Short mmCIF file of C-alpha atoms in Angstrom, two decimals:
data_model
loop_
_atom_site.label_atom_id
_atom_site.label_comp_id
_atom_site.label_asym_id
_atom_site.label_seq_id
_atom_site.Cartn_x
_atom_site.Cartn_y
_atom_site.Cartn_z
CA MET G 28 86.36 119.87 136.44
CA THR G 29 86.58 117.71 139.35
CA ALA G 30 89.93 116.90 140.67
CA GLY G 31 90.51 113.05 141.39
CA HIS G 32 86.76 112.37 139.18
CA LEU G 33 87.47 111.36 135.39
CA ASP G 34 85.94 113.81 133.78
CA LEU G 35 86.88 112.62 130.35
CA LYS G 36 82.60 113.83 128.38
CA VAL G 37 83.59 114.71 124.69
CA GLY G 38 80.13 114.95 123.39
CA ARG G 39 78.60 112.60 123.35
CA PHE G 40 81.08 110.10 123.55
CA THR G 41 83.11 108.86 127.24
CA PHE G 42 86.32 106.75 128.06
CA GLY G 43 84.41 103.70 129.54
CA PRO G 44 82.66 103.90 125.13
CA ALA G 45 86.26 104.47 124.42
CA ILE G 46 87.14 101.42 125.59
CA ILE G 47 84.73 99.61 124.47
CA VAL G 48 85.95 100.78 120.25
CA GLN G 49 88.74 100.40 120.77
CA PHE G 50 88.66 97.12 122.11
CA THR G 51 86.98 96.01 119.16
CA GLY G 52 88.90 97.69 116.74
CA ALA G 53 91.61 95.58 118.98
CA VAL G 54 89.87 92.34 117.73
CA ALA G 55 89.57 93.07 114.18
CA ALA G 56 92.68 93.77 113.96
CA TYR G 57 94.51 91.24 114.98
CA GLY G 58 91.51 88.91 113.27
CA SER G 59 92.56 90.72 109.78
CA GLN G 60 96.92 89.86 110.62
CA ILE G 61 95.67 86.62 111.56
CA VAL G 62 93.94 86.23 108.36
CA LEU G 63 96.18 88.00 106.77
CA ALA G 64 99.10 85.95 107.42
CA ARG G 65 97.45 83.28 106.52
CA TRP G 66 96.67 83.81 103.28
CA LEU G 67 100.00 85.05 102.49
CA GLY G 68 102.52 82.59 104.27
CA VAL G 69 104.91 84.25 107.20
CA ALA G 70 107.93 85.44 104.37
CA GLN G 71 105.04 87.39 101.84
CA PHE G 72 102.70 88.73 104.95
CA GLY G 73 106.26 90.11 106.18
CA THR G 74 106.88 92.73 102.73
CA PHE G 75 102.87 93.09 103.28
CA SER G 76 103.62 94.33 107.34
CA ALA G 77 106.34 96.41 105.68
CA LEU G 78 105.17 97.84 103.12
CA PHE G 79 101.69 98.73 105.45
CA ALA G 80 104.25 100.82 108.12
CA ILE G 81 105.80 102.76 105.59
CA ALA G 82 102.17 103.48 103.98
CA THR G 83 100.73 104.13 107.01
CA ILE G 84 104.83 106.52 108.40
CA SER G 85 103.53 108.30 104.57
CA GLY G 86 99.69 109.01 105.32
CA LEU G 87 100.41 110.21 108.43
CA ILE G 88 103.15 112.46 106.98
CA ALA G 89 101.01 113.33 104.29
CA THR G 90 98.35 114.97 105.84
CA PHE G 91 101.40 117.92 107.25
CA GLY G 92 100.68 118.25 110.40
CA LEU G 93 97.00 119.98 109.30
CA THR G 94 94.81 116.83 111.64
CA GLY G 95 96.35 117.16 114.27
CA ALA G 96 97.16 120.91 114.39
CA ALA G 97 92.62 120.96 113.49
CA SER G 98 92.39 119.08 116.59
CA ARG G 99 93.67 120.87 118.90
CA PHE G 100 91.19 123.95 117.36
CA VAL G 101 88.15 122.63 116.04
CA PRO G 102 87.47 121.48 120.35
CA VAL G 103 88.39 124.96 121.39
CA ALA G 104 86.16 126.86 118.38
CA LEU G 105 82.87 124.91 119.07
CA ARG G 106 83.57 125.28 122.74
CA ASP G 107 82.83 129.29 122.09
CA ASP G 108 80.15 128.69 120.02
CA ASP G 109 81.88 129.45 116.65
CA LEU G 110 80.69 126.51 113.76
CA ALA G 111 82.40 128.82 111.19
CA ALA G 112 85.83 128.15 112.24
CA ALA G 113 85.95 124.86 113.09
CA ARG G 114 84.33 124.59 109.54
CA ARG G 115 87.48 125.75 108.09
CA TYR G 116 89.45 124.77 110.38
CA SER G 117 87.61 121.03 109.07
CA GLY G 118 88.07 121.52 105.44
CA ALA G 119 91.63 123.29 105.75
CA ALA G 120 92.72 119.80 106.89
CA LEU G 121 90.79 118.50 104.35
CA PHE G 122 93.06 119.83 101.17
CA GLY G 123 95.78 119.62 103.15
CA CYS G 124 95.34 116.07 103.25
CA ILE G 125 94.01 114.98 99.44
CA VAL G 126 96.83 117.36 98.13
CA GLY G 127 99.27 115.94 100.28
CA GLY G 128 98.48 112.08 100.14
CA ALA G 129 99.28 112.16 96.15
CA VAL G 130 102.28 114.21 96.25
CA VAL G 131 103.56 112.25 99.80
CA GLY G 132 101.82 109.13 97.50
CA THR G 133 103.76 109.22 94.56
CA ILE G 134 106.86 110.09 96.05
CA THR G 135 106.63 106.65 98.37
CA GLY G 136 105.62 104.17 95.07
CA CYS G 137 108.42 105.63 93.37
CA ALA G 138 111.07 105.27 96.68
CA THR G 139 109.72 101.80 97.22
CA LEU G 140 110.20 100.93 93.05
CA VAL G 141 113.94 101.75 93.53
CA ILE G 142 115.19 100.71 96.73
CA TYR G 143 113.07 97.80 97.46
CA ARG G 144 112.55 96.58 94.18
CA THR G 145 108.74 95.99 93.70
CA SER G 146 106.46 95.79 90.92
CA ILE G 147 104.37 98.83 89.21
CA PRO G 148 101.55 96.89 90.49
CA THR G 149 102.85 97.89 94.22
CA ALA G 150 104.22 100.72 94.38
CA VAL G 151 101.07 102.40 92.28
CA LEU G 152 98.49 100.20 95.26
CA LEU G 153 101.73 101.43 97.88
CA ALA G 154 100.60 105.31 96.21
CA LEU G 155 96.72 104.90 96.43
CA LEU G 156 96.64 103.43 100.06
CA VAL G 157 99.12 106.93 101.07
CA ILE G 158 95.75 108.88 100.37
CA ALA G 159 93.23 106.56 101.25
CA ILE G 160 94.82 106.60 104.95
CA ALA G 161 95.96 110.41 104.62
CA VAL G 162 92.21 110.71 104.42
CA VAL G 163 91.43 108.42 107.30
CA ASN G 164 93.43 110.92 109.55
CA PHE G 165 91.38 113.59 108.70
CA GLY G 166 88.07 112.20 109.51
CA SER G 167 89.46 110.82 112.67
CA ASP G 168 91.29 113.29 114.20
CA VAL G 169 88.83 116.58 113.29
CA GLY G 170 86.06 113.54 113.83
CA ARG G 171 86.99 113.43 117.68
CA ALA G 172 87.47 116.80 118.12
CA ALA G 173 83.92 117.06 117.42
CA GLY G 174 82.58 114.69 119.68
CA ARG G 175 81.93 112.39 116.71
CA ASN G 176 84.13 109.81 118.07
CA ILE G 177 82.52 105.97 117.00
CA SER G 178 81.52 106.84 113.33
CA THR G 179 84.54 108.45 112.33
CA TYR G 180 87.47 107.35 114.57
CA GLY G 181 85.59 104.06 115.24
CA ALA G 182 84.94 103.61 111.20
CA SER G 183 88.79 103.57 111.07
CA ILE G 184 89.26 100.82 113.81
CA THR G 185 86.70 99.10 113.60
CA LEU G 186 84.78 99.25 109.74
CA ARG G 187 88.67 99.18 107.95
CA PRO G 188 89.56 95.64 108.76
CA ALA G 189 86.36 94.10 109.29
CA VAL G 190 85.96 95.02 105.75
CA LEU G 191 89.04 93.29 105.15
CA ILE G 192 88.81 90.24 106.54
CA ALA G 193 85.38 90.06 104.79
CA ALA G 194 87.58 91.00 101.64
CA VAL G 195 90.57 88.35 101.99
CA THR G 196 87.72 85.55 103.69
CA VAL G 197 85.90 86.31 99.96
CA ALA G 198 89.15 86.04 97.70
CA GLY G 199 90.44 82.38 99.87
CA LEU G 200 87.49 81.39 99.07
CA ALA G 201 86.85 82.26 95.49
CA GLY G 202 90.71 81.32 94.50
CA TRP G 203 92.66 84.62 94.41
CA VAL G 204 96.11 83.65 94.27
CA ALA G 205 98.06 85.60 97.02
CA ASP G 206 100.06 87.51 96.93
CA VAL G 207 101.32 91.55 98.09
CA PRO G 208 99.95 93.62 96.10
CA ARG G 209 95.80 91.77 96.41
CA ALA G 210 96.26 92.75 99.96
CA LEU G 211 96.84 95.97 99.19
CA ALA G 212 94.60 96.29 96.64
CA LEU G 213 91.64 94.53 99.25
CA SER G 214 93.46 96.47 101.52
CA VAL G 215 92.09 100.60 99.58
CA ALA G 216 89.25 99.03 99.37
CA ALA G 217 88.76 98.98 102.59
CA ALA G 218 89.78 102.65 103.66
CA LEU G 219 87.98 103.99 101.29
CA ILE G 220 84.54 102.34 102.36
CA VAL G 221 85.70 104.24 106.12
CA VAL G 222 86.44 107.66 104.29
CA VAL G 223 82.40 108.10 103.26
CA VAL G 224 81.69 107.12 106.40
CA GLN G 225 83.98 109.20 108.20
CA LEU G 226 82.50 112.22 106.04
CA VAL G 227 79.07 111.32 105.78
CA SER G 228 79.68 111.77 109.80
CA LEU G 229 81.26 114.79 110.38
CA SER G 230 78.87 117.02 107.34
CA SER G 231 76.21 115.57 109.60
CA ALA G 232 77.42 116.96 112.43
CA ILE G 233 79.47 120.52 112.07
CA GLY G 234 78.39 121.34 108.41
CA VAL G 235 79.07 119.72 104.57
CA ALA G 236 80.72 122.46 105.01
CA ALA G 237 83.42 121.60 107.04
CA VAL G 238 83.93 118.26 104.55
CA VAL G 239 84.80 120.83 101.46
CA PRO G 240 88.50 121.03 100.43
CA ARG G 241 90.18 124.81 101.45
CA VAL G 242 93.29 125.72 100.82
CA PRO G 243 94.85 126.42 104.75
CA THR G 244 95.38 129.86 105.66
CA GLY G 245 95.85 131.43 109.44
CA ALA G 246 98.64 130.96 112.13
CA TRP G 247 96.84 127.94 113.39
CA ALA G 248 98.30 126.05 109.96
CA ARG G 249 101.61 127.65 110.26
CA ARG G 250 101.56 125.51 113.21
CA ALA G 251 100.71 122.60 111.68
CA PRO G 252 104.12 121.33 111.21
CA MET G 253 105.06 120.79 114.30
CA TRP G 254 101.98 118.19 114.30
CA LEU G 255 103.40 116.74 112.28
CA LEU G 256 106.79 116.06 114.01
CA PHE G 257 105.35 115.11 116.84
CA SER G 258 102.14 112.60 114.47
CA ALA G 259 105.20 111.52 112.54
CA LEU G 260 108.09 110.58 114.59
CA GLY G 261 105.31 109.24 117.34
CA LEU G 262 104.27 106.29 114.53
CA ILE G 263 107.42 106.26 113.50
CA ALA G 264 108.54 105.06 117.04
CA THR G 265 106.04 101.69 116.74
CA GLN G 266 107.10 100.99 113.92
CA ILE G 267 111.17 102.13 112.87
CA ASP G 268 111.55 98.64 114.89
CA LEU G 269 109.39 96.81 112.64
CA LEU G 270 111.47 98.66 109.38
CA VAL G 271 114.53 98.14 110.90
CA VAL G 272 114.14 93.88 111.71
CA VAL G 273 112.78 93.51 108.53
CA ALA G 274 116.04 94.71 106.50
CA VAL G 275 118.31 92.75 109.02
CA LEU G 276 116.72 89.26 109.69
CA PRO G 277 115.47 86.44 106.88
CA PRO G 278 112.56 87.28 105.72
CA HIS G 279 110.65 84.31 108.11
CA GLU G 280 112.00 85.52 111.82
CA ALA G 281 110.74 88.96 110.14
CA GLY G 282 107.95 87.49 109.31
CA ILE G 283 107.07 86.59 113.56
CA TYR G 284 108.55 89.69 114.49
CA ALA G 285 105.78 91.87 112.28
CA ALA G 286 102.92 89.05 114.42
CA VAL G 287 104.16 89.55 117.60
CA SER G 288 105.18 93.22 117.28
CA LYS G 289 101.35 94.18 116.07
CA LEU G 290 100.30 92.00 119.13
CA ALA G 291 102.71 94.25 121.80
CA LEU G 292 100.79 96.82 120.20
CA ALA G 293 97.35 96.43 121.29
CA VAL G 294 98.72 96.43 125.40
CA ALA G 295 97.99 99.65 123.78
CA ILE G 296 94.27 100.03 123.33
CA ALA G 297 93.41 101.97 126.64
CA SER G 298 95.87 104.99 126.05
CA VAL G 299 94.96 105.45 122.52
CA ALA G 300 91.44 104.68 123.64
CA ILE G 301 91.30 107.55 126.61
CA ASN G 302 93.84 110.32 123.94
CA THR G 303 90.44 110.50 122.41
CA VAL G 304 88.67 111.93 124.59
CA LEU G 305 90.91 113.38 127.25
CA ALA G 306 93.04 115.83 124.09
CA PRO G 307 89.62 117.58 124.10
CA LYS G 308 90.07 118.53 127.39
CA VAL G 309 93.40 119.26 127.98
CA ALA G 310 93.19 122.12 125.56
CA SER G 311 89.66 123.17 126.77
CA ALA G 312 92.15 123.03 130.57
CA SER G 313 93.67 127.03 131.35
CA ASP G 314 96.13 127.43 133.12
CA GLY G 315 94.54 127.68 136.35
CA GLN G 316 92.80 124.17 136.11
CA ARG G 317 96.16 122.79 137.04
CA GLU G 318 95.92 121.03 140.13
CA GLU G 319 92.44 119.74 138.64
CA MET G 320 94.36 118.96 135.71
CA GLY G 321 96.91 116.35 136.95
CA ALA G 322 93.80 114.63 138.82
CA LEU G 323 91.89 113.65 136.00
CA VAL G 324 95.22 113.00 134.10
CA ARG G 325 96.96 110.34 137.14
CA THR G 326 93.08 109.57 137.22
CA ALA G 327 92.92 108.79 133.46
CA GLY G 328 96.15 107.55 133.62
CA ARG G 329 95.14 104.17 135.57
CA ARG G 330 92.57 103.30 134.77
CA VAL G 331 94.82 102.82 131.72
CA LEU G 332 96.63 101.00 133.24
CA LEU G 333 94.78 98.66 134.62
CA VAL G 334 93.02 98.16 131.10
CA GLY G 335 96.35 97.59 129.38
CA THR G 336 97.12 94.77 132.18
CA LEU G 337 94.42 92.69 131.21
CA VAL G 338 94.66 93.13 127.60
CA ALA G 339 98.37 92.03 128.21
CA ALA G 340 97.57 88.97 130.79
CA PRO G 341 96.78 86.76 127.82
CA PHE G 342 100.25 87.65 125.82
CA ILE G 343 101.98 86.52 129.03
CA LEU G 344 100.66 83.50 130.32
CA THR G 345 99.31 82.17 127.11
CA PRO G 346 101.47 83.55 124.70
CA VAL G 347 101.86 80.64 122.52
CA LEU G 348 98.52 79.84 121.96
CA VAL G 349 98.03 83.19 120.58
CA LEU G 350 100.33 83.24 118.23
CA SER G 351 98.58 79.59 117.80
CA ALA G 352 96.15 82.04 115.88
CA PHE G 353 98.43 83.32 113.35
CA GLY G 354 99.84 79.57 111.79
CA PRO G 355 102.30 77.29 113.58
CA GLU G 356 105.21 78.60 112.69
CA PHE G 357 104.58 81.96 114.52
CA THR G 358 104.82 80.14 117.89
CA VAL G 359 107.52 80.21 118.23
CA GLY G 360 107.62 83.76 118.79
CA TRP G 361 106.73 83.25 121.71
CA PRO G 362 109.63 84.33 124.30
CA GLU G 363 109.28 87.53 122.03
CA LEU G 364 105.32 88.24 123.07
CA VAL G 365 106.13 88.19 126.64
CA ILE G 366 108.95 90.47 126.46
CA MET G 367 107.52 93.33 125.07
CA ALA G 368 104.09 92.52 126.06
CA LEU G 369 105.90 93.82 129.20
CA GLY G 370 107.43 96.47 127.95
CA GLN G 371 104.23 98.24 126.70
CA VAL G 372 102.67 97.52 130.41
CA ALA G 373 105.91 99.87 131.72
CA VAL G 374 104.83 102.21 129.96
CA LEU G 375 101.60 102.46 130.85
CA ALA G 376 103.19 102.55 134.09
CA PHE G 377 104.90 106.41 133.74
CA GLY G 378 100.41 107.57 132.12
CA GLN G 379 99.76 110.33 129.45
CA GLY G 380 103.03 113.12 129.27
CA GLY G 381 102.55 113.33 126.29
CA THR G 382 99.21 114.19 125.66
CA VAL G 383 99.50 116.80 128.63
CA LEU G 384 102.92 118.50 126.31
CA VAL G 385 100.80 118.38 122.68
CA TYR G 386 97.92 119.99 123.94
CA GLN G 387 98.87 122.36 126.50
CA ASP G 388 101.59 124.05 123.86
CA ARG G 389 104.55 122.67 124.80
CA GLU G 390 104.88 120.71 121.45
CA HIS G 391 108.31 121.11 120.71
CA ILE G 392 109.74 119.57 123.42
CA ALA G 393 107.18 116.19 123.21
CA VAL G 394 108.94 116.01 119.41
CA LEU G 395 112.39 116.39 121.17
CA CYS G 396 110.86 113.46 123.66
CA THR G 397 109.54 111.48 121.12
CA LEU G 398 112.72 111.65 118.22
CA ILE G 399 114.92 111.04 121.53
CA GLY G 400 112.57 107.56 121.52
CA ALA G 401 111.98 106.80 117.23
CA ILE G 402 115.54 106.95 117.49
CA ALA G 403 116.63 104.02 120.41
CA VAL G 404 113.93 101.68 119.86
CA GLY G 405 115.70 102.02 115.95
CA LEU G 406 118.44 101.25 117.78
CA GLY G 407 118.10 99.53 120.02
CA ALA G 408 116.42 97.31 117.40
CA LEU G 409 119.14 97.27 115.96
CA VAL G 410 121.90 96.30 117.61
CA GLY G 411 119.64 93.89 118.78
CA ALA G 412 119.13 91.59 116.16
CA TRP G 413 122.54 92.15 114.87
CA THR G 414 123.86 90.81 118.21
CA GLY G 415 121.31 88.14 118.84
CA GLY G 416 118.46 88.48 116.83
CA LEU G 417 114.56 88.30 117.33
CA LEU G 418 114.74 88.09 121.10
CA PHE G 419 117.47 89.97 121.41
CA ALA G 420 114.83 93.10 119.13
CA ALA G 421 112.01 93.04 121.29
CA ILE G 422 114.95 93.71 124.11
CA GLY G 423 115.79 96.39 123.18
CA ARG G 424 113.03 97.63 121.46
CA SER G 425 111.20 97.04 124.89
CA LEU G 426 114.19 98.63 127.15
CA ALA G 427 113.79 101.72 124.42
CA VAL G 428 109.89 102.43 124.20
CA MET G 429 110.20 102.30 127.94
CA ALA G 430 112.94 105.14 128.25
CA ALA G 431 111.23 106.96 126.03
CA ALA G 432 108.30 107.11 128.53
CA LEU G 433 109.96 108.06 131.40
CA LEU G 434 111.37 110.90 129.64
CA THR G 435 107.42 112.50 128.52
CA ALA G 436 106.68 112.15 131.84
CA LEU G 437 109.56 113.80 133.04
CA ALA G 438 108.55 116.34 131.03
CA ALA G 439 105.59 116.34 130.97
CA LYS G 440 106.34 117.20 135.24
CA LYS G 441 108.99 119.44 134.73
CA LEU G 442 107.64 122.04 131.64
CA ALA G 443 104.55 121.25 132.12
CA GLY G 444 103.78 121.57 135.76
CA VAL G 445 101.67 118.09 135.70
CA ARG G 446 102.50 115.63 137.05
CA PRO G 447 101.05 112.31 134.12
CA PHE G 448 102.50 108.48 136.56
CA THR G 449 100.02 106.79 138.37
CA TRP G 450 101.79 105.55 140.98
#
């Protein structure tokens, strides 16, 4: 690793291809949301978005943190040419995702049946979606750690929405009645196709034994709960504002907020892309490489900020045009889109502090910062929605995510000895 030089190579995957894959995935996700919004209508799209957010959070919880722990130790095992250990980590993570998906999915389906009074088919499909998402998370995390980013992680963010676009288009042409259960069923089918692709790719990378489930054992598995907390809280922090708005505001406004918030999160595609290749580098760095790692993290952060600003530009300069793709009734949300996009750009300026904390064995600090951030985002959206509707919810959410990013960056500088700020 050379100071100041962006040496982000993991297997055959570098930052450039990571950005391309992430951008392609964002475009595909944007397209899938458009076809779903047009097919379902504003109110049903808001309901589907809330249920999908619940399934996404539950699917992450269902991994029990084993996929995150595996992503920490698989790169080290491969660096040391210990394929047997890498396969053990992988198989154990898969076992946890299957069992966890079944348990958490059942609980999630029953909870929505009781709390949200969904139909039984909706609850069953939601449970199946949780299982599918948990296994997709396995393929993405372990696949990235094994250097198969495009065919595993890339498949989850590009192939899944592409299949969903095709399926919804066919459903519309076939005259299917648009409703939430059918949208969930199509989402499950798309996720299962991705799972097949990921398992085939991972088995070809480090052996068939890597995709044979086995009971987790060893000290590494005992660290999984902390990874689960970090990952789950990070995901909750990106979804909690939507869940709050759906609970507080009318369905029509919630549908508009759902579209706006999903677009704003696309600004972070460069940050997600960089972490697919930065994380294994940080994980394998020694204490004697602090200075070099700091230069690497800052340079990566500047690249992320540049790409994120370019992605945010149309959201800030032409928000009405962007939202019009969802339908004319969504365009009233343009002020919220501008505010959220600006907030996301500001977050990128604080750098990749979370990655530094997690992959330099400061998971507990990362968990604490993320917990504070999730609470702040939820409260910001809640207070804003209660006091001023959509606009104030967007302002509250944006201020909260910026404060959380600053806190994480300061923690990385103070406790991990790495300054992540881009300036």
